[in-house]
Short mmCIF file of C-alpha atoms in Angstrom, two decimals:
data_model
loop_
_atom_site.label_atom_id
_atom_site.label_comp_id
_atom_site.label_asym_id
_atom_site.label_seq_id
_atom_site.Cartn_x
_atom_site.Cartn_y
_atom_site.Cartn_z
CA MET A 1 -28.57 -41.91 -141.84
CA ALA A 2 -28.89 -45.03 -143.98
CA LEU A 3 -30.87 -47.90 -142.56
CA ARG A 4 -28.99 -51.11 -142.00
CA PRO A 5 -30.41 -54.36 -143.35
CA ILE A 6 -32.59 -56.30 -140.99
CA PRO A 7 -32.48 -60.11 -141.04
CA THR A 8 -35.76 -61.69 -141.98
CA ASN A 9 -34.75 -65.24 -141.16
CA MET A 10 -34.76 -64.90 -137.39
CA THR A 11 -36.52 -67.87 -135.87
CA GLY A 12 -39.90 -66.95 -134.54
CA VAL A 13 -39.59 -63.29 -135.56
CA SER A 14 -41.01 -61.50 -138.54
CA PHE A 15 -40.91 -58.01 -139.96
CA ALA A 16 -43.29 -55.94 -142.05
CA ARG A 17 -42.46 -52.74 -143.92
CA HIS A 18 -44.71 -49.76 -143.29
CA HIS A 19 -44.04 -46.24 -144.57
CA GLY A 20 -40.27 -46.65 -144.68
CA ALA A 21 -40.03 -48.15 -141.20
CA PHE A 22 -39.72 -51.70 -140.04
CA LEU A 23 -42.21 -53.21 -137.68
CA TYR A 24 -41.07 -55.79 -135.16
CA ALA A 25 -43.51 -58.69 -135.39
CA THR A 26 -43.21 -61.29 -132.69
CA ALA A 27 -44.45 -64.81 -132.40
CA THR A 28 -47.48 -65.38 -130.23
CA GLY A 29 -51.04 -65.80 -129.59
CA PHE A 30 -53.06 -62.71 -130.14
CA SER A 31 -52.78 -59.68 -132.37
CA GLN A 32 -52.08 -56.17 -131.21
CA ASN A 33 -51.55 -52.89 -132.95
CA ALA A 34 -47.90 -51.98 -133.30
CA ARG A 35 -45.90 -48.81 -133.58
CA SER A 36 -43.28 -48.28 -136.24
CA TYR A 37 -39.72 -47.32 -135.44
CA HIS A 38 -36.79 -46.38 -137.65
CA VAL A 39 -33.57 -48.31 -137.30
CA ARG A 40 -30.64 -46.36 -135.87
CA SER A 41 -28.10 -49.13 -135.59
CA CYS A 42 -28.13 -52.91 -135.75
CA LEU A 43 -31.65 -53.74 -134.60
CA VAL A 44 -35.11 -52.37 -135.02
CA ARG A 45 -36.46 -50.54 -131.99
CA ALA A 46 -39.18 -52.78 -130.74
CA SER A 47 -39.14 -53.39 -127.03
CA VAL A 48 -38.41 -49.93 -125.63
CA PRO A 49 -38.75 -46.45 -127.11
CA ARG A 50 -35.69 -44.20 -126.89
CA LEU A 51 -35.79 -42.64 -123.50
CA ASN A 52 -34.91 -39.15 -124.76
CA THR A 53 -37.99 -39.06 -127.00
CA THR A 54 -40.28 -36.11 -126.36
CA LYS A 55 -43.28 -37.05 -128.47
CA ARG A 56 -45.27 -40.24 -128.64
CA LEU A 57 -45.27 -41.83 -132.07
CA PRO A 58 -48.64 -42.63 -133.68
CA LEU A 59 -50.01 -46.12 -133.42
CA SER A 60 -50.24 -48.27 -136.48
CA ALA A 61 -53.17 -50.51 -137.18
CA VAL A 62 -50.96 -53.27 -138.57
CA PRO A 63 -51.67 -56.42 -136.55
CA ILE A 64 -48.62 -57.67 -134.68
CA ARG A 65 -48.25 -60.97 -132.90
CA SER A 66 -47.26 -60.94 -129.25
CA PHE A 67 -45.28 -63.60 -127.43
CA ALA A 68 -47.59 -64.14 -124.50
CA SER A 69 -51.21 -64.62 -123.70
CA GLU A 70 -52.94 -62.95 -120.83
CA PRO A 71 -52.65 -64.69 -117.46
CA SER A 72 -55.17 -67.39 -116.82
CA LYS A 73 -57.18 -68.10 -113.73
CA GLU A 74 -56.41 -71.77 -113.30
CA SER A 75 -58.53 -72.03 -110.17
CA SER A 76 -61.69 -72.32 -112.29
CA GLY A 77 -62.57 -74.68 -115.11
CA ASN A 78 -63.34 -71.83 -117.49
CA GLY A 79 -60.02 -70.16 -116.63
CA ALA A 80 -58.09 -73.34 -117.36
CA SER A 81 -59.91 -73.79 -120.65
CA ALA A 82 -59.16 -70.21 -121.65
CA ALA A 83 -55.49 -70.66 -120.74
CA ARG A 84 -55.25 -73.77 -122.91
CA GLN A 85 -56.91 -71.95 -125.79
CA LYS A 86 -54.46 -69.06 -125.50
CA GLU A 87 -51.54 -71.49 -125.43
CA SER A 88 -52.91 -73.10 -128.59
CA GLU A 89 -53.23 -69.70 -130.27
CA SER A 90 -49.68 -68.86 -129.25
CA ASP A 91 -48.37 -72.07 -130.76
CA ALA A 92 -50.23 -71.40 -134.01
CA ALA A 93 -48.70 -67.92 -134.17
CA VAL A 94 -45.20 -69.30 -133.60
CA THR A 95 -45.70 -71.79 -136.43
CA ALA A 96 -46.97 -69.04 -138.74
CA ALA A 97 -44.08 -66.75 -137.82
CA ARG A 98 -41.60 -69.40 -138.94
CA SER A 99 -43.14 -69.49 -142.42
CA PRO A 100 -41.05 -67.72 -145.07
CA ASP A 101 -44.22 -65.94 -146.23
CA GLU A 102 -44.88 -64.43 -142.81
CA PRO A 103 -43.00 -61.13 -143.45
CA HIS A 104 -45.42 -60.46 -146.33
CA SER A 105 -48.61 -61.68 -144.68
CA GLN A 106 -49.54 -58.50 -142.87
CA THR A 107 -51.42 -55.78 -144.66
CA PRO A 108 -50.18 -52.26 -143.89
CA SER A 109 -52.86 -49.76 -143.00
CA ASP A 110 -52.83 -45.99 -143.11
CA SER A 111 -55.33 -45.74 -140.30
CA SER A 112 -54.02 -45.00 -136.85
CA ALA A 113 -55.50 -45.74 -133.47
CA THR A 114 -55.72 -43.25 -130.69
CA SER A 115 -53.68 -44.33 -127.69
CA SER A 116 -55.44 -44.78 -124.39
CA ILE A 117 -52.19 -44.05 -122.63
CA SER A 118 -51.15 -40.47 -122.09
CA ASP A 119 -47.77 -39.08 -123.12
CA GLN A 120 -46.86 -38.62 -119.48
CA SER A 121 -47.60 -42.21 -118.51
CA GLU A 122 -45.48 -43.48 -121.39
CA PHE A 123 -42.41 -41.79 -120.00
CA ASP A 124 -43.37 -42.56 -116.40
CA TRP A 125 -43.20 -46.32 -116.59
CA GLU A 126 -39.66 -46.59 -115.21
CA GLU A 127 -39.94 -43.88 -112.58
CA LYS A 128 -43.45 -44.73 -111.37
CA PRO A 129 -44.37 -48.18 -112.68
CA ASN A 130 -48.01 -49.13 -112.34
CA PHE A 131 -47.99 -52.59 -110.79
CA ASP A 132 -51.77 -52.61 -110.48
CA ILE A 133 -52.22 -53.54 -114.13
CA GLU A 134 -54.05 -56.77 -114.93
CA LYS A 135 -53.93 -56.93 -118.73
CA PHE A 136 -51.16 -56.80 -121.31
CA THR A 137 -53.03 -53.99 -123.05
CA GLN A 138 -52.32 -51.85 -119.97
CA LEU A 139 -48.57 -52.03 -120.51
CA PRO A 140 -46.88 -48.74 -121.52
CA TYR A 141 -46.94 -49.49 -125.25
CA GLU A 142 -47.49 -52.25 -127.77
CA ASN A 143 -44.97 -55.10 -127.91
CA PHE A 144 -43.63 -53.99 -124.55
CA GLY A 145 -41.11 -56.49 -123.18
CA VAL A 146 -41.39 -59.08 -125.96
CA ASN A 147 -37.57 -59.29 -125.94
CA GLN A 148 -37.92 -61.29 -122.70
CA HIS A 149 -39.34 -64.30 -124.53
CA MET A 150 -36.73 -66.77 -125.76
CA ILE A 151 -37.41 -69.20 -128.58
CA ILE A 152 -36.67 -72.84 -127.82
CA ASP A 153 -37.60 -76.13 -129.44
CA ARG A 154 -41.39 -76.31 -129.70
CA GLU A 155 -41.73 -79.88 -128.40
CA PHE A 156 -39.40 -79.13 -125.50
CA LYS A 157 -41.45 -76.04 -124.64
CA GLU A 158 -44.64 -78.13 -124.69
CA ALA A 159 -43.08 -80.72 -122.39
CA LEU A 160 -42.17 -77.97 -119.92
CA ARG A 161 -45.56 -76.30 -120.18
CA GLN A 162 -47.38 -79.56 -119.54
CA LEU A 163 -45.62 -79.82 -116.18
CA LEU A 164 -47.39 -76.67 -115.02
CA TRP A 165 -50.76 -78.32 -115.54
CA LYS A 166 -49.81 -81.02 -113.02
CA PHE A 167 -50.18 -78.44 -110.25
CA ARG A 168 -53.74 -77.65 -109.20
CA ALA A 169 -52.60 -74.64 -107.20
CA PRO A 170 -52.81 -71.55 -109.47
CA ILE A 171 -49.51 -70.44 -111.02
CA ARG A 172 -49.75 -66.88 -112.33
CA TYR A 173 -46.22 -66.61 -113.71
CA ALA A 174 -43.67 -69.30 -114.49
CA PHE A 175 -40.31 -69.61 -116.15
CA ALA A 176 -37.74 -72.37 -116.63
CA TYR A 177 -34.07 -71.50 -116.38
CA GLY A 178 -30.59 -72.86 -115.89
CA SER A 179 -28.44 -75.42 -117.65
CA GLY A 180 -31.34 -77.87 -117.92
CA VAL A 181 -33.01 -75.51 -120.40
CA PHE A 182 -30.16 -73.40 -121.82
CA PRO A 183 -27.01 -75.54 -122.19
CA GLN A 184 -23.80 -74.25 -120.62
CA SER A 185 -21.56 -76.87 -122.18
CA THR A 186 -21.39 -79.12 -125.22
CA GLY A 187 -23.45 -82.28 -125.09
CA GLY A 188 -22.08 -85.56 -123.83
CA ALA A 189 -22.84 -89.23 -124.31
CA SER A 190 -24.82 -90.58 -121.37
CA THR A 191 -25.91 -94.16 -120.97
CA ASN A 192 -29.56 -95.04 -120.52
CA ALA A 193 -28.90 -95.74 -116.83
CA GLU A 194 -27.31 -92.29 -116.37
CA VAL A 195 -30.28 -90.61 -118.01
CA LYS A 196 -32.76 -92.52 -115.85
CA SER A 197 -30.82 -91.60 -112.70
CA VAL A 198 -31.88 -88.02 -113.39
CA HIS A 199 -35.12 -88.34 -115.36
CA PRO A 200 -36.89 -91.70 -114.72
CA ARG A 201 -39.14 -91.45 -117.82
CA PRO A 202 -38.04 -88.44 -119.84
CA PRO A 203 -39.98 -87.50 -122.97
CA LEU A 204 -37.96 -87.63 -126.16
CA ALA A 205 -38.14 -83.82 -126.43
CA VAL A 206 -36.34 -83.44 -123.09
CA GLN A 207 -33.66 -85.95 -124.07
CA LYS A 208 -33.02 -84.15 -127.36
CA ALA A 209 -32.94 -80.71 -125.77
CA GLN A 210 -30.44 -81.79 -123.12
CA ASN A 211 -28.31 -83.45 -125.80
CA GLY A 212 -26.97 -86.42 -123.85
CA SER A 213 -26.30 -84.40 -120.64
CA PRO A 214 -29.36 -85.00 -118.44
CA LYS A 215 -29.89 -82.27 -115.85
CA MET A 216 -32.58 -81.37 -113.38
CA ILE A 217 -34.83 -78.62 -114.81
CA ASP A 218 -35.30 -75.51 -112.66
CA PHE A 219 -38.54 -73.51 -112.44
CA ILE A 220 -39.78 -70.42 -110.65
CA PHE A 221 -43.53 -70.19 -109.95
CA GLY A 222 -45.00 -66.75 -109.21
CA VAL A 223 -48.16 -66.98 -107.09
CA SER A 224 -50.65 -64.46 -105.72
CA HIS A 225 -51.24 -65.88 -102.23
CA THR A 226 -48.38 -67.83 -100.71
CA GLN A 227 -50.14 -69.69 -97.89
CA HIS A 228 -53.18 -70.57 -100.00
CA TRP A 229 -50.92 -71.89 -102.76
CA HIS A 230 -48.94 -74.12 -100.40
CA SER A 231 -52.16 -75.33 -98.76
CA LEU A 232 -53.43 -76.58 -102.12
CA ASN A 233 -50.05 -77.96 -103.14
CA LEU A 234 -49.51 -79.79 -99.84
CA THR A 235 -52.84 -81.53 -100.37
CA GLN A 236 -51.88 -82.64 -103.86
CA HIS A 237 -48.10 -83.07 -103.57
CA ARG A 238 -47.21 -83.73 -99.94
CA ASP A 239 -44.22 -85.80 -101.09
CA HIS A 240 -42.63 -82.70 -102.65
CA TYR A 241 -42.05 -81.20 -99.20
CA SER A 242 -39.66 -81.99 -96.38
CA ALA A 243 -40.77 -82.62 -92.80
CA LEU A 244 -41.58 -78.91 -92.60
CA GLY A 245 -44.67 -79.65 -94.67
CA SER A 246 -46.15 -81.62 -91.76
CA LEU A 247 -46.46 -78.32 -89.86
CA GLY A 248 -48.89 -77.03 -92.48
CA SER A 249 -49.04 -74.26 -95.04
CA GLY A 250 -48.72 -71.55 -92.40
CA ALA A 251 -45.27 -72.73 -91.36
CA VAL A 252 -44.20 -73.27 -94.98
CA SER A 253 -45.29 -69.79 -96.08
CA TYR A 254 -43.69 -68.20 -93.00
CA VAL A 255 -40.33 -69.79 -93.81
CA GLN A 256 -40.71 -68.75 -97.44
CA ASP A 257 -41.57 -65.11 -96.83
CA LYS A 258 -39.51 -64.36 -93.71
CA TRP A 259 -36.24 -66.17 -94.43
CA GLY A 260 -33.81 -65.36 -97.20
CA ALA A 261 -35.03 -63.86 -100.46
CA GLY A 262 -38.67 -64.97 -100.20
CA VAL A 263 -38.39 -68.13 -102.31
CA TYR A 264 -39.33 -71.68 -101.25
CA PHE A 265 -37.60 -74.44 -103.24
CA ASN A 266 -38.66 -78.06 -103.63
CA PRO A 267 -35.76 -79.85 -105.38
CA TYR A 268 -35.43 -83.37 -106.78
CA VAL A 269 -39.13 -83.69 -107.52
CA THR A 270 -40.25 -86.04 -110.31
CA VAL A 271 -43.22 -84.87 -112.37
CA GLU A 272 -44.27 -86.80 -115.48
CA GLY A 273 -40.96 -88.69 -115.47
CA ILE A 274 -38.91 -85.45 -115.40
CA GLN A 275 -36.81 -84.40 -112.44
CA ILE A 276 -37.39 -80.77 -111.56
CA LYS A 277 -36.70 -78.18 -108.89
CA TYR A 278 -39.31 -75.48 -108.44
CA GLY A 279 -39.18 -72.33 -106.40
CA VAL A 280 -42.33 -70.56 -105.23
CA VAL A 281 -42.38 -66.78 -104.82
CA ASN A 282 -45.09 -64.24 -104.16
CA LEU A 283 -45.64 -61.97 -107.15
CA ASP A 284 -45.23 -58.87 -104.98
CA THR A 285 -41.85 -60.10 -103.76
CA LEU A 286 -40.79 -60.91 -107.32
CA CYS A 287 -41.84 -57.52 -108.71
CA ARG A 288 -40.14 -55.67 -105.86
CA ASP A 289 -36.81 -57.42 -106.41
CA LEU A 290 -37.01 -56.90 -110.16
CA SER A 291 -37.76 -53.19 -109.90
CA GLU A 292 -35.74 -52.22 -106.81
CA TRP A 293 -32.96 -54.84 -106.51
CA ASP A 294 -33.45 -55.30 -102.78
CA THR A 295 -31.89 -58.81 -102.91
CA LEU A 296 -31.00 -59.41 -106.59
CA TYR A 297 -31.80 -63.08 -105.94
CA LEU A 298 -34.49 -63.45 -108.59
CA ALA A 299 -33.60 -60.31 -110.52
CA GLY A 300 -30.17 -61.83 -111.17
CA ARG A 301 -31.68 -65.01 -112.54
CA LEU A 302 -33.75 -62.97 -114.97
CA HIS A 303 -30.68 -61.03 -116.15
CA LYS A 304 -29.94 -64.16 -118.15
CA PRO A 305 -32.10 -65.84 -120.79
CA VAL A 306 -35.01 -67.79 -119.32
CA LYS A 307 -37.97 -69.49 -120.93
CA ILE A 308 -41.18 -67.82 -119.80
CA LEU A 309 -43.93 -70.42 -119.88
CA ARG A 310 -46.74 -68.40 -118.32
CA ASP A 311 -46.58 -64.62 -118.46
CA ASP A 312 -48.00 -61.86 -116.27
CA PRO A 313 -48.18 -58.16 -117.25
CA ARG A 314 -46.97 -56.89 -113.88
CA VAL A 315 -43.92 -59.12 -113.97
CA ARG A 316 -43.18 -58.24 -117.57
CA LEU A 317 -43.20 -54.56 -116.62
CA ALA A 318 -40.96 -55.13 -113.58
CA ASN A 319 -38.57 -57.34 -115.53
CA GLN A 320 -38.13 -54.77 -118.28
CA ILE A 321 -37.02 -52.33 -115.57
CA ASN A 322 -34.71 -55.05 -114.27
CA LEU A 323 -33.10 -55.69 -117.65
CA LEU A 324 -32.54 -52.00 -118.34
CA SER A 325 -31.01 -51.65 -114.87
CA ALA A 326 -28.65 -54.54 -115.56
CA LEU A 327 -27.59 -52.96 -118.84
CA ARG A 328 -26.96 -49.57 -117.23
CA THR A 329 -25.02 -51.11 -114.35
CA ALA A 330 -22.84 -53.04 -116.80
CA LEU A 331 -22.17 -49.85 -118.77
CA LEU A 332 -20.99 -48.12 -115.59
CA LEU A 333 -18.58 -51.02 -115.07
CA LEU A 334 -17.25 -51.08 -118.64
CA PRO A 335 -14.76 -48.85 -120.55
CA PRO A 336 -15.71 -46.64 -123.54
CA THR A 337 -15.30 -49.52 -126.04
CA PHE A 338 -15.99 -53.17 -125.37
CA THR A 339 -17.21 -56.33 -127.03
CA GLU A 340 -20.62 -57.89 -126.95
CA GLN A 341 -19.20 -60.85 -125.04
CA GLU A 342 -17.75 -58.54 -122.37
CA LEU A 343 -21.11 -56.79 -121.97
CA TYR A 344 -23.10 -59.99 -121.54
CA ALA A 345 -20.49 -61.51 -119.22
CA THR A 346 -20.65 -58.39 -117.04
CA ILE A 347 -24.44 -58.57 -116.89
CA ALA A 348 -24.51 -62.32 -116.23
CA GLY A 349 -21.86 -61.90 -113.52
CA ILE A 350 -23.79 -59.31 -111.50
CA SER A 351 -25.75 -61.83 -109.45
CA TYR A 352 -22.67 -63.98 -108.86
CA LEU A 353 -20.45 -61.20 -107.43
CA GLY A 354 -21.65 -61.71 -103.87
CA ASP A 355 -22.85 -65.30 -104.16
CA PRO A 356 -21.05 -67.34 -101.48
CA ARG A 357 -21.12 -70.37 -103.79
CA MET A 358 -18.63 -68.62 -106.08
CA SER A 359 -16.12 -68.05 -103.28
CA LEU A 360 -16.53 -71.57 -101.91
CA PRO A 361 -15.74 -74.77 -103.86
CA THR A 362 -19.43 -75.24 -104.66
CA GLU A 363 -19.78 -73.82 -108.17
CA ASN A 364 -18.05 -74.07 -111.52
CA PRO A 365 -15.53 -71.16 -111.63
CA LYS A 366 -16.14 -70.85 -115.38
CA LYS A 367 -19.91 -70.65 -114.96
CA VAL A 368 -20.39 -67.08 -116.22
CA ASN A 369 -18.31 -67.60 -119.35
CA ASN A 370 -20.08 -70.88 -120.04
CA ILE A 371 -23.49 -69.22 -119.77
CA VAL A 372 -22.59 -66.44 -122.21
CA ASN A 373 -20.53 -68.43 -124.72
CA HIS A 374 -23.23 -71.07 -125.20
CA ASN A 375 -26.15 -68.61 -125.31
CA MET A 376 -24.90 -65.66 -127.35
CA LEU A 377 -27.95 -65.66 -129.62
CA ASN A 378 -30.37 -65.56 -126.69
CA PHE A 379 -28.43 -62.75 -125.03
CA ARG A 380 -28.71 -60.79 -128.27
CA ARG A 381 -32.45 -61.32 -128.40
CA LEU A 382 -32.72 -60.20 -124.79
CA TYR A 383 -30.52 -57.10 -124.83
CA ALA A 384 -30.07 -55.83 -128.41
CA PRO A 385 -33.47 -54.04 -128.42
CA LEU A 386 -32.57 -52.42 -125.09
CA ILE A 387 -29.17 -51.32 -126.38
CA GLU A 388 -30.97 -49.64 -129.26
CA SER A 389 -33.26 -47.82 -126.82
CA LEU A 390 -30.48 -46.06 -124.91
CA PRO A 391 -29.00 -42.82 -126.28
CA ASN A 392 -25.47 -43.36 -124.96
CA VAL A 393 -24.49 -46.80 -126.30
CA THR A 394 -24.48 -48.28 -129.80
CA PHE A 395 -23.23 -51.19 -131.84
CA ASN A 396 -20.16 -50.07 -133.77
CA ASP A 397 -19.26 -53.04 -135.90
CA PRO A 398 -19.16 -53.61 -139.67
CA SER A 399 -20.70 -57.07 -139.13
CA CYS A 400 -24.01 -55.33 -138.49
CA LYS A 401 -24.23 -54.66 -142.21
CA ASN A 402 -24.68 -58.36 -142.86
CA VAL A 403 -28.24 -59.54 -143.31
CA ASP A 404 -27.78 -62.48 -140.94
CA TRP A 405 -25.84 -60.61 -138.22
CA VAL A 406 -28.29 -61.59 -135.46
CA ALA A 407 -28.07 -65.31 -136.14
CA ASN A 408 -24.31 -65.24 -136.80
CA THR A 409 -22.95 -66.07 -133.36
CA ASP A 410 -19.47 -66.62 -134.80
CA SER A 411 -19.17 -62.84 -134.96
CA VAL A 412 -18.67 -61.06 -131.63
CA LEU A 413 -19.73 -57.46 -132.14
CA ASN A 414 -18.05 -54.31 -130.86
CA LEU A 415 -19.89 -51.58 -128.99
CA GLU A 416 -19.08 -48.10 -127.74
CA GLN A 417 -20.61 -45.84 -125.12
CA ASP A 418 -20.62 -42.11 -124.55
CA MET A 419 -18.64 -41.29 -121.38
CA ASP A 420 -20.20 -37.83 -121.06
CA PRO A 421 -20.78 -37.25 -117.30
CA VAL A 422 -24.28 -35.89 -117.90
CA LYS A 423 -25.40 -39.07 -119.68
CA ARG A 424 -23.63 -41.31 -117.18
CA GLY A 425 -25.19 -39.30 -114.37
CA ASN A 426 -28.57 -40.02 -115.90
CA MET A 427 -27.75 -43.74 -115.77
CA VAL A 428 -26.87 -43.43 -112.08
CA ARG A 429 -30.19 -41.67 -111.44
CA ARG A 430 -32.13 -44.49 -113.15
CA LEU A 431 -30.59 -47.36 -111.20
CA PRO A 432 -33.06 -49.39 -109.09
CA LYS A 433 -34.28 -47.60 -105.97
CA ALA A 434 -32.82 -49.83 -103.23
CA PHE A 435 -29.55 -50.27 -105.10
CA ARG A 436 -29.27 -46.56 -105.90
CA SER A 437 -29.81 -45.63 -102.23
CA LYS A 438 -26.83 -47.78 -101.23
CA LEU A 439 -24.69 -46.14 -103.92
CA TYR A 440 -25.73 -42.66 -102.74
CA PHE A 441 -24.88 -43.55 -99.15
CA GLU A 442 -21.38 -44.70 -100.13
CA TYR A 443 -20.67 -41.46 -101.99
CA GLN A 444 -22.21 -39.33 -99.27
CA LYS A 445 -19.55 -40.74 -96.97
CA LYS A 446 -16.81 -40.39 -99.57
CA PHE A 447 -17.68 -36.77 -100.40
CA GLN A 448 -18.20 -36.05 -96.67
CA ILE A 449 -21.54 -34.39 -97.30
CA PRO A 450 -23.33 -33.52 -94.02
CA ARG A 451 -26.49 -35.52 -93.51
CA LEU A 452 -28.77 -32.47 -93.42
CA GLU A 453 -27.29 -31.07 -96.63
CA PHE A 454 -27.55 -34.47 -98.31
CA ASP A 455 -31.20 -34.90 -97.28
CA THR A 456 -32.01 -31.43 -98.61
CA MET A 457 -30.34 -32.24 -101.92
CA MET A 458 -32.27 -35.49 -102.26
CA GLU A 459 -35.54 -33.74 -101.39
CA GLU A 460 -34.94 -31.14 -104.10
CA ASN A 461 -34.49 -33.91 -106.66
CA LYS A 462 -37.66 -35.59 -105.44
CA ASN A 463 -39.72 -32.41 -105.61
CA GLU A 464 -38.85 -31.54 -109.19
CA ASN A 465 -41.74 -30.78 -111.49
CA THR A 466 -43.84 -33.93 -111.58
CA GLY A 467 -44.92 -33.11 -115.11
CA SER A 468 -41.35 -33.13 -116.36
CA PHE A 469 -39.18 -35.94 -117.62
CA LYS A 470 -36.31 -34.39 -115.62
CA ARG A 471 -37.20 -36.59 -112.67
CA GLN A 472 -35.20 -39.34 -114.37
CA GLN A 473 -32.23 -37.10 -115.12
CA GLY A 474 -29.20 -37.00 -112.87
CA GLY A 475 -28.28 -33.84 -111.03
CA ARG A 476 -24.94 -32.53 -109.81
CA PHE A 477 -24.57 -35.31 -107.26
CA GLU A 478 -25.11 -38.09 -109.83
CA GLN A 479 -22.80 -36.38 -112.31
CA ARG A 480 -20.14 -36.08 -109.65
CA ILE A 481 -20.43 -39.82 -109.04
CA ALA A 482 -20.13 -40.49 -112.77
CA GLN A 483 -16.96 -38.37 -112.98
CA GLN A 484 -15.11 -40.43 -110.39
CA PRO A 485 -12.08 -42.45 -111.59
CA PRO A 486 -13.43 -45.49 -113.48
CA GLU A 487 -11.65 -48.08 -111.35
CA GLU A 488 -12.91 -46.48 -108.15
CA LEU A 489 -16.49 -46.33 -109.43
CA ARG A 490 -16.31 -49.97 -110.52
CA ASP A 491 -14.98 -51.05 -107.12
CA ILE A 492 -17.75 -49.24 -105.25
CA ILE A 493 -20.50 -50.59 -107.51
CA ARG A 494 -19.11 -54.13 -107.22
CA GLY A 495 -18.95 -53.73 -103.45
CA ILE A 496 -22.61 -52.69 -103.30
CA ILE A 497 -23.60 -55.64 -105.49
CA LYS A 498 -21.74 -58.01 -103.18
CA LYS A 499 -23.46 -56.57 -100.11
CA THR A 500 -26.84 -56.82 -101.82
CA VAL A 501 -26.38 -60.41 -102.96
CA SER A 502 -24.37 -62.07 -100.18
CA TRP A 503 -26.82 -62.23 -97.29
CA PRO A 504 -29.95 -63.31 -99.23
CA SER A 505 -27.90 -65.95 -101.09
CA MET A 506 -26.30 -67.26 -97.91
CA SER A 507 -29.61 -67.37 -96.02
CA GLN A 508 -31.33 -69.11 -98.94
CA SER A 509 -28.56 -71.73 -98.97
CA VAL A 510 -29.00 -72.37 -95.25
CA LYS A 511 -32.78 -72.33 -95.62
CA SER A 512 -32.59 -75.05 -98.26
CA PHE A 513 -31.64 -77.62 -95.63
CA VAL A 514 -34.94 -76.86 -93.88
CA THR A 515 -37.17 -76.61 -96.94
CA ALA A 516 -35.63 -79.47 -98.94
CA GLY A 517 -34.62 -81.67 -96.01
CA PHE A 518 -31.10 -82.63 -95.04
CA SER A 519 -30.79 -85.59 -97.40
CA ARG A 520 -31.77 -83.61 -100.48
CA GLY A 521 -29.81 -80.60 -99.22
CA PHE A 522 -26.59 -82.61 -98.96
CA ARG A 523 -27.29 -84.21 -102.32
CA TYR A 524 -27.56 -80.78 -103.92
CA LEU A 525 -24.35 -79.66 -102.18
CA GLY A 526 -22.56 -82.76 -103.46
CA GLU A 527 -23.57 -82.01 -107.04
CA LYS A 528 -22.31 -78.43 -106.70
CA LEU A 529 -18.96 -79.70 -105.41
CA ALA A 530 -18.74 -82.01 -108.42
CA LYS A 531 -19.39 -79.07 -110.76
CA TYR A 532 -16.63 -77.11 -109.07
CA ARG A 533 -14.14 -79.95 -109.52
CA GLN A 534 -15.14 -80.41 -113.15
CA GLY A 535 -14.79 -76.69 -113.84
CA SER A 536 -11.40 -76.56 -112.13
CA ASN A 537 -10.15 -79.54 -114.17
CA ASP A 538 -11.37 -77.94 -117.40
CA LYS A 539 -9.56 -74.76 -116.44
CA LYS A 540 -6.30 -76.62 -115.89
CA ASP A 541 -6.65 -78.48 -119.21
CA SER A 542 -7.21 -75.23 -121.09
#
């Protein structure tokens, strides 16, 4: 099959040719060895190997840039210095990657390195992820998960990253998200007073990035020890907390971990002249939701493009599972042929299906479409490598033959998926554990399978040969689910999503009045009501 042309003008991305294959070179701070992959469709296989592969490809010694540096230990002076150095190296790599000479700057090598990861562990990373890893070199393969890193304006990224250094409490993982980072509408013309009502002293980079529509910037901070983190942060930033903070870090961490989805938000906080909202979550809670979908509260946020400012290998591993799960779920909800816009809208809409804010007049009804339509390029960067990794879905569009197809967001591409029940049964089998259990329970009731017989069937699947890749393949039960009428399957999956999302979202909304305080809680509610009215008016006008 002929290889399709690969664009070499992608911002922050470079390619090198090696033995007839393209290498996916990404922009970051330190070099790794990369593996070569042949192009099957529109995009080079970089982030995930095809899951039906039976043999590990040899490693190449060509140096490849990675998006992220290893996590720093901010609690010590040496750790902070190392983190700053790695950030500096990352910035230098991004600058070099934007040079037109970058695709030719890497010297191919015929030598190959011996992998320290066994064949079995490579194919085990979804089924039995190792969340005890501490280094990026312990990830399943080179360049793993680099599709998660979005490219934004460099000065804006630096302004966001500098905010993290204003917290003495150690932040292991951090990302910025929402309309304050990724616009969901065209820019407006705000007066100086309107800008200052949101950001008292905004850096020029923030003003430019928000394009005349000043918005509070949302963050999520992943931390190792919840109570210790809040203890340090209460000492430094007592004014960030509501009256609950006066009860101490024990009370704060208890409310965070025991109520809702395990996230503690401090909204309407001004740091360095920028108004932000930051949520604190334990890394274990974050990884569990990403890999199992027990609440979909944070997993849903990471279904959409976010700007990762401080990376962690465990979270990158869990989030890659999360993104693949979102893609598979969307495919189960979609017909045989569909557009790229329909795919991304389905994925972005997963976390909103059961969100009470979408059924109440507290959110813009056009929110999902706004997110996708204004961020098509970022959605491509996030999901195109994953689409290429799956054996049952492919881009099927002549626009892919164009050199600049990735950057051409005026073209909405067509895709098609294989509706074979065996392949769709495999997708059912690979859904996140907690979510898949709920789906199985629904179909156990529908098929009227006796509990003892159902438990025996599940045990047989579990006890399959541990040395075989079949553990991720669907059996008769999963194939039977996949063969159900499409509308019925969609309704059941949507119903499970709603049940998964509704309670954590509702409890987090109620919890916000305790964690943020009633004044800030009502202020946030008022802004959501205003967004709903604006969205409704726009809908009427259109």
